[in-house]
CSV table of C-alpha atoms in Angstrom, one decimal:
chain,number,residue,atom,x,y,z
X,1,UNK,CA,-31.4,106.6,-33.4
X,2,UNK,CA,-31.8,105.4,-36.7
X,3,UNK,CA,-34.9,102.7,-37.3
X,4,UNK,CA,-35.3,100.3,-40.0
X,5,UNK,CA,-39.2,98.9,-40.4
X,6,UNK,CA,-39.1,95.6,-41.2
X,7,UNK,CA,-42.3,93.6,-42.5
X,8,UNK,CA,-44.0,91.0,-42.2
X,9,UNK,CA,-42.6,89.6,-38.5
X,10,UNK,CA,-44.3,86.4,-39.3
X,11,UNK,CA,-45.7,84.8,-42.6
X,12,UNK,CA,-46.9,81.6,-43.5
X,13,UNK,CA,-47.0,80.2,-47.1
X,14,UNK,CA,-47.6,77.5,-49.1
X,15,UNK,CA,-45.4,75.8,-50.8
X,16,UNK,CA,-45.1,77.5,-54.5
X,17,UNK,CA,-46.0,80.7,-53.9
X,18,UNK,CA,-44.0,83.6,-53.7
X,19,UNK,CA,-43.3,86.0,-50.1
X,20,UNK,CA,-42.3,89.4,-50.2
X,21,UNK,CA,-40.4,90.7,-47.5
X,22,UNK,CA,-39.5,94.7,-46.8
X,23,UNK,CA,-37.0,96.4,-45.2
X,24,UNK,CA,-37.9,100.5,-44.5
X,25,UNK,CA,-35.3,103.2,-43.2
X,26,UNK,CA,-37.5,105.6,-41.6
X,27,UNK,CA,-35.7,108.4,-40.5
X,28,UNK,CA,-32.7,108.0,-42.7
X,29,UNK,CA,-31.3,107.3,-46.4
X,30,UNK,CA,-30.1,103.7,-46.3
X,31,UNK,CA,-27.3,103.4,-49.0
X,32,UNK,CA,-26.8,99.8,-48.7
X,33,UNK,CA,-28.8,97.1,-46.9
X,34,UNK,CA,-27.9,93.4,-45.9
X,35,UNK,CA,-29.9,90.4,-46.0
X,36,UNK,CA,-29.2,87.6,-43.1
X,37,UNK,CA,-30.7,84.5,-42.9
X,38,UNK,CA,-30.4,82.3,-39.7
X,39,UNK,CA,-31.6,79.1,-38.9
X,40,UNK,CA,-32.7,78.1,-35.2
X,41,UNK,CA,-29.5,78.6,-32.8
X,42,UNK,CA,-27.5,79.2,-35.3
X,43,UNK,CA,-25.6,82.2,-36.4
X,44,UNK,CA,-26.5,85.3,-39.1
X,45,UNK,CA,-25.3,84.3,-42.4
X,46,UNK,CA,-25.2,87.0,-45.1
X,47,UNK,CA,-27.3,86.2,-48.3
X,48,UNK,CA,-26.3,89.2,-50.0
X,49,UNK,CA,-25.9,92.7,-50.3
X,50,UNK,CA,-28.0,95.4,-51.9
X,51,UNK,CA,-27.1,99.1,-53.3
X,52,UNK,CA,-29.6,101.7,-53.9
X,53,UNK,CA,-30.2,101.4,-57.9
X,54,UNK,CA,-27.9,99.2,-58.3
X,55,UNK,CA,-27.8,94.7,-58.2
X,56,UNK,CA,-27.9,93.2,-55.2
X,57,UNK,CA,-24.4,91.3,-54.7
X,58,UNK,CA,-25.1,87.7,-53.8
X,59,UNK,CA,-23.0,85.9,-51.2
X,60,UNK,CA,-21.7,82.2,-52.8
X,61,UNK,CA,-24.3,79.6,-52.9
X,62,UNK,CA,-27.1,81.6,-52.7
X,63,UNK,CA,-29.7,81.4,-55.6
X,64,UNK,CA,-30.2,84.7,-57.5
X,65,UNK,CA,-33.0,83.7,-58.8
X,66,UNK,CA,-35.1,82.4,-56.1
X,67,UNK,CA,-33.8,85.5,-53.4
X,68,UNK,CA,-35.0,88.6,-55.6
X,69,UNK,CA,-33.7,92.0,-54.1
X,70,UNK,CA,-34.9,95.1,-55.2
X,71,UNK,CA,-33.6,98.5,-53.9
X,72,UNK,CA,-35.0,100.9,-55.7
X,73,UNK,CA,-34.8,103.6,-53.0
X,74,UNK,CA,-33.3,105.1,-50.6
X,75,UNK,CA,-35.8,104.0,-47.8
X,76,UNK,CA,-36.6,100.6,-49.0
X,77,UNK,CA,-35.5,97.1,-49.8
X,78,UNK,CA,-37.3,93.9,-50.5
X,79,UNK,CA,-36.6,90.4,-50.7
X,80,UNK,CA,-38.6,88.4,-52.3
X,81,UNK,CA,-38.2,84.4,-51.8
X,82,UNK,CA,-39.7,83.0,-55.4
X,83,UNK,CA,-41.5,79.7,-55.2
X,84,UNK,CA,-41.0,78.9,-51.6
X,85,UNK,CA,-40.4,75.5,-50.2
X,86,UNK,CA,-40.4,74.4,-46.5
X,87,UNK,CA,-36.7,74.2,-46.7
X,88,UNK,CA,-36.5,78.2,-47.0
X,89,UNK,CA,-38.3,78.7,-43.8
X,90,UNK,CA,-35.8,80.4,-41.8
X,91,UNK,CA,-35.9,84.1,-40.0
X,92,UNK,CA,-34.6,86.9,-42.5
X,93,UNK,CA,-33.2,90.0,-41.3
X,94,UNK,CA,-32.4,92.6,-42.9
X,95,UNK,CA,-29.5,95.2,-41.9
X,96,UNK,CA,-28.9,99.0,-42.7
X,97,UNK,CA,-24.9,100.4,-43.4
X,98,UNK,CA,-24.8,104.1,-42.5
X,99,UNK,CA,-22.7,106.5,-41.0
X,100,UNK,CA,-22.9,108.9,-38.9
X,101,UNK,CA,-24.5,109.5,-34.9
X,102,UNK,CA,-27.5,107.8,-35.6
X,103,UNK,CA,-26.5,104.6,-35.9
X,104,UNK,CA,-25.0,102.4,-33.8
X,105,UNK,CA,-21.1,102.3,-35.5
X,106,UNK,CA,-22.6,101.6,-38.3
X,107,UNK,CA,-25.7,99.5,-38.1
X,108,UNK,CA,-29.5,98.9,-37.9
X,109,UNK,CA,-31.4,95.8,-37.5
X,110,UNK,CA,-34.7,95.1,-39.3
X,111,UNK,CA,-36.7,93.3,-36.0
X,112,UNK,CA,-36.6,89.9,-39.0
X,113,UNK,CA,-39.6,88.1,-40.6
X,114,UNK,CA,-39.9,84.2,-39.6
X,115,UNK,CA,-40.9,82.8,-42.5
X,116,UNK,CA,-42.7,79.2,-42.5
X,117,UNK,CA,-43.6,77.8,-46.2
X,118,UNK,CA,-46.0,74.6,-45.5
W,1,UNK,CA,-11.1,87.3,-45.2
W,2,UNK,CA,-12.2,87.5,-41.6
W,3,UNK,CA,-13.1,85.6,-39.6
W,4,UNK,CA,-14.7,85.2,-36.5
W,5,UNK,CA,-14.7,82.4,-33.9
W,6,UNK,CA,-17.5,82.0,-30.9
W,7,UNK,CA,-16.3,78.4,-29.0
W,8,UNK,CA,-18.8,78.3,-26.2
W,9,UNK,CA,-22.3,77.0,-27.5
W,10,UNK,CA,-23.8,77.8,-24.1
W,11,UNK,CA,-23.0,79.3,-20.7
W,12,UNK,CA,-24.8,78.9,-18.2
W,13,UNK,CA,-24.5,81.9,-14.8
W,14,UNK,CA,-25.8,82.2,-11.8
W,15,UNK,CA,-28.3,85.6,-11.3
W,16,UNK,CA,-25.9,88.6,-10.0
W,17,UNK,CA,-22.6,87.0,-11.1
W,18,UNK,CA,-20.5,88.3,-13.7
W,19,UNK,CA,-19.9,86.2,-17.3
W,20,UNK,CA,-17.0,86.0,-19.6
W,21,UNK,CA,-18.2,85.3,-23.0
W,22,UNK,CA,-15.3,84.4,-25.5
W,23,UNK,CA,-14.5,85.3,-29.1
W,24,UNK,CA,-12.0,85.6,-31.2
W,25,UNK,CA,-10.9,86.9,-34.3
W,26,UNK,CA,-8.8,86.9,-37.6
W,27,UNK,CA,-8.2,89.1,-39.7
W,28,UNK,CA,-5.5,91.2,-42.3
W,29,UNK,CA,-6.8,94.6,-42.3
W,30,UNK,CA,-5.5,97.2,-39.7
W,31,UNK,CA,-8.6,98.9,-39.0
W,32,UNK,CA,-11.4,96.9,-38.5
W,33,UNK,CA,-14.3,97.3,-35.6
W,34,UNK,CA,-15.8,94.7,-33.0
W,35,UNK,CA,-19.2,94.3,-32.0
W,36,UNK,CA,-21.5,92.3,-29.9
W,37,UNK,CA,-25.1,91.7,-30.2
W,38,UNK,CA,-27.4,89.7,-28.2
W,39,UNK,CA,-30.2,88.0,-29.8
W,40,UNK,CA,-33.4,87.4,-27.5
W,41,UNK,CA,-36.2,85.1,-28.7
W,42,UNK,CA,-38.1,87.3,-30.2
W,43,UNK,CA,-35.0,87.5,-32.7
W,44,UNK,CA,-34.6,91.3,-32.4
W,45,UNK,CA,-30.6,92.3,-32.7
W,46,UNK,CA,-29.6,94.3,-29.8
W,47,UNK,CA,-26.8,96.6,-30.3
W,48,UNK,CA,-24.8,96.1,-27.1
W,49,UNK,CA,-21.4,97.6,-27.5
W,50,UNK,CA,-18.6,98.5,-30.0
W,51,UNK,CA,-15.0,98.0,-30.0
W,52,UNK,CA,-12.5,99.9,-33.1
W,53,UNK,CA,-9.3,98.4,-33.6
W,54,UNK,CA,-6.9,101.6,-32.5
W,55,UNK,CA,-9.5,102.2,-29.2
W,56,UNK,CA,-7.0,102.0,-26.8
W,57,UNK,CA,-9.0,101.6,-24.0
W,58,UNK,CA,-11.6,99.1,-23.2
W,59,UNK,CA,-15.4,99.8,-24.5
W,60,UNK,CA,-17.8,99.9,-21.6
W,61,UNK,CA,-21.3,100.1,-21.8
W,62,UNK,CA,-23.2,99.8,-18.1
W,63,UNK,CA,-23.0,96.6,-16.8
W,64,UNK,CA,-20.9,95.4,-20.3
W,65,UNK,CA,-17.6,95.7,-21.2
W,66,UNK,CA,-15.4,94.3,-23.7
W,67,UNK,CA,-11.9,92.6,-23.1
W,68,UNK,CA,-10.1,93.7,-26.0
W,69,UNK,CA,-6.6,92.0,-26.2
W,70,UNK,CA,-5.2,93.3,-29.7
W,71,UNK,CA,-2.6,90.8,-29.8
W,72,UNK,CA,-4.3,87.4,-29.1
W,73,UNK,CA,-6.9,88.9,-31.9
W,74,UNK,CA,-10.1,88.5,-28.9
W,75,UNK,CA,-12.4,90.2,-28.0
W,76,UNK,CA,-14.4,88.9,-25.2
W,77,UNK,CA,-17.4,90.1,-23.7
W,78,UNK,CA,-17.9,90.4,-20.3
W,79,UNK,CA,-21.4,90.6,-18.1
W,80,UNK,CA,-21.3,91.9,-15.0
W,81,UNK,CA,-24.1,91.5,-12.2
W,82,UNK,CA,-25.9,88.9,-14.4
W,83,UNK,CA,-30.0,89.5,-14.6
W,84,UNK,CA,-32.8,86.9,-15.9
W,85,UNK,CA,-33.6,88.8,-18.8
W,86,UNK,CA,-29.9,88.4,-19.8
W,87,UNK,CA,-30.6,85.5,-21.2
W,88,UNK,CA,-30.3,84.9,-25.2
W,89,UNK,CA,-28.4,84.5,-27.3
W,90,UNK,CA,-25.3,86.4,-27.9
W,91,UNK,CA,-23.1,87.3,-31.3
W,92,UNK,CA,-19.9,88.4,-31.8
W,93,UNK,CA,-19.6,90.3,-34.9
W,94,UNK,CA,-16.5,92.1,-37.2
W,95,UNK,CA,-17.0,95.1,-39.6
W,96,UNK,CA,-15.2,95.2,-42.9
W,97,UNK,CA,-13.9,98.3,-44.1
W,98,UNK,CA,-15.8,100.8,-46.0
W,99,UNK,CA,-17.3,99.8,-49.2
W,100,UNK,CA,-15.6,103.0,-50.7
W,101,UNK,CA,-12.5,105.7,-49.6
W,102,UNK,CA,-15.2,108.3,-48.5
W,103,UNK,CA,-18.2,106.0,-48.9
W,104,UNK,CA,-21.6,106.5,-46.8
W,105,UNK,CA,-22.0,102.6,-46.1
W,106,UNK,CA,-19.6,100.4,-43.9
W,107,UNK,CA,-19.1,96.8,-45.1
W,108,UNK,CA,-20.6,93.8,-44.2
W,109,UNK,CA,-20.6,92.4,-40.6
W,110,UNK,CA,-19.5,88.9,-39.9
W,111,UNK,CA,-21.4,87.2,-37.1
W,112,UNK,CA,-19.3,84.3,-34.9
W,113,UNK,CA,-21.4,80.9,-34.6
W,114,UNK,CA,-23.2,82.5,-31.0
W,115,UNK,CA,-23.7,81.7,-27.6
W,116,UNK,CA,-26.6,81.0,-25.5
W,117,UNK,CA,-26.8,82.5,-22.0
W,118,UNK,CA,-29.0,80.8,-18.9
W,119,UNK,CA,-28.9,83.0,-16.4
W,120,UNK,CA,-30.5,80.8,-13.2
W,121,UNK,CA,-32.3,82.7,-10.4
């Protein structure tokens, strides 16, 4: 099936400084990816969504300017959370739209990046 | 817009016994797809099984299968022969529509708040 590479699993920064996550497709073109965040025991909720070579489409209340999402190929997409503060720890996950046998009706999960700003 | 609606924050089962696992749904479009995930620790998303909205016939997947009842918009999940490592936490999700009439890319999923499963020995 299809198989999104999704890195780092774990990061630790300080407060200020700025994390990059990825999000890979590596055995198919991924069109469009979503970006979850979730908080513990709670539920997946959408940040926003990202095109191939186009901008990403943020989801209300979510901060353009501190979520960067850049998806300028077909086998990648990054977040990047600018100046992080211990109130954006949370676990990202990032989710591939595609079509076709590969995927499971429609879907693959990055395996998500806990992030902890200190 | 949809919505979806998980109303059991835990459940709790006893090892080999089956589990109903409840959510329902709201929504305007005609064709639209089900799915449920469950979420172990590690926070991986496992894929368990998918439900379309003209499958007349249940979805079944081993020892899962889903209770689809169109009209009372639910969609519940159902466990049978409940193992330790069954425990997590599960999501009830609904697909949008295609981004685009002949598009590549679905639309997003929306996730229901979750539920955590104890299985006891």
């Amino acid at each position: 099936g299809a198989v999104v590479s999704q890195h780092p699993s774990r990061v630790i920064c300080k407060s200020g400084t700025s994390v990059k996550i990825e999000c890979r497709s590596l055995d198919f073109q991924a069109t469009t990816m979503f970006w979850y965040r979730q908080f513990p025991k709670q539920s997946l909720m959408l940040m926003a969504t990202s095109n191939e070579g186009s901008k990403a489409t943020y989801e209300q209340g979510v901060e353009k300017d501190k979520f960067l999402i850049n998806h300028a190929s077909l086998t990648l997409s990054t977040l990047t959370v600018t100046s992080a503060h211990p109130e954006d720890s949370s676990f990202y996950i990032c989710s591939a739209s595609l079509m076709g046998p590969k995927s499971n009706y429609g879907y693959t999960f990055g395996s998500g990046t806990r992030l902890t700003v200190v | 817009a949809q919505k979806i609606t998980q109303t059991q924050p835990g459940m709790f089962v006893q090892e080999k016994e089956a589990v109903t696992l409840d959510c329902t749904y709201d929504t305007s479009d005609q064709s639209y797809g089900l799915f449920w995930y469950k979420q172990p620790s590690s926070g991986e998303m496992i894929f368990l099984i998918y439900q379309g909205s003209y499958d007349e016939q249940n979805a079944t997947e081993g020892r899962y299968s889903l209770n689809f009842q169109k009209a009372r918009k639910s969609a519940n999940l159902v466990i049978s022969a409940s193992q330790l490592g069954d425990s997590a936490m599960y999501f009830c999700a609904m697909r949008e529509p295609p981004l685009s009439a002949g598009g590549t890319s679905y639309g997003k999923l929306t996730f229901g708040q979750g539920t955590i499963l104890t299985v006891h020995p």
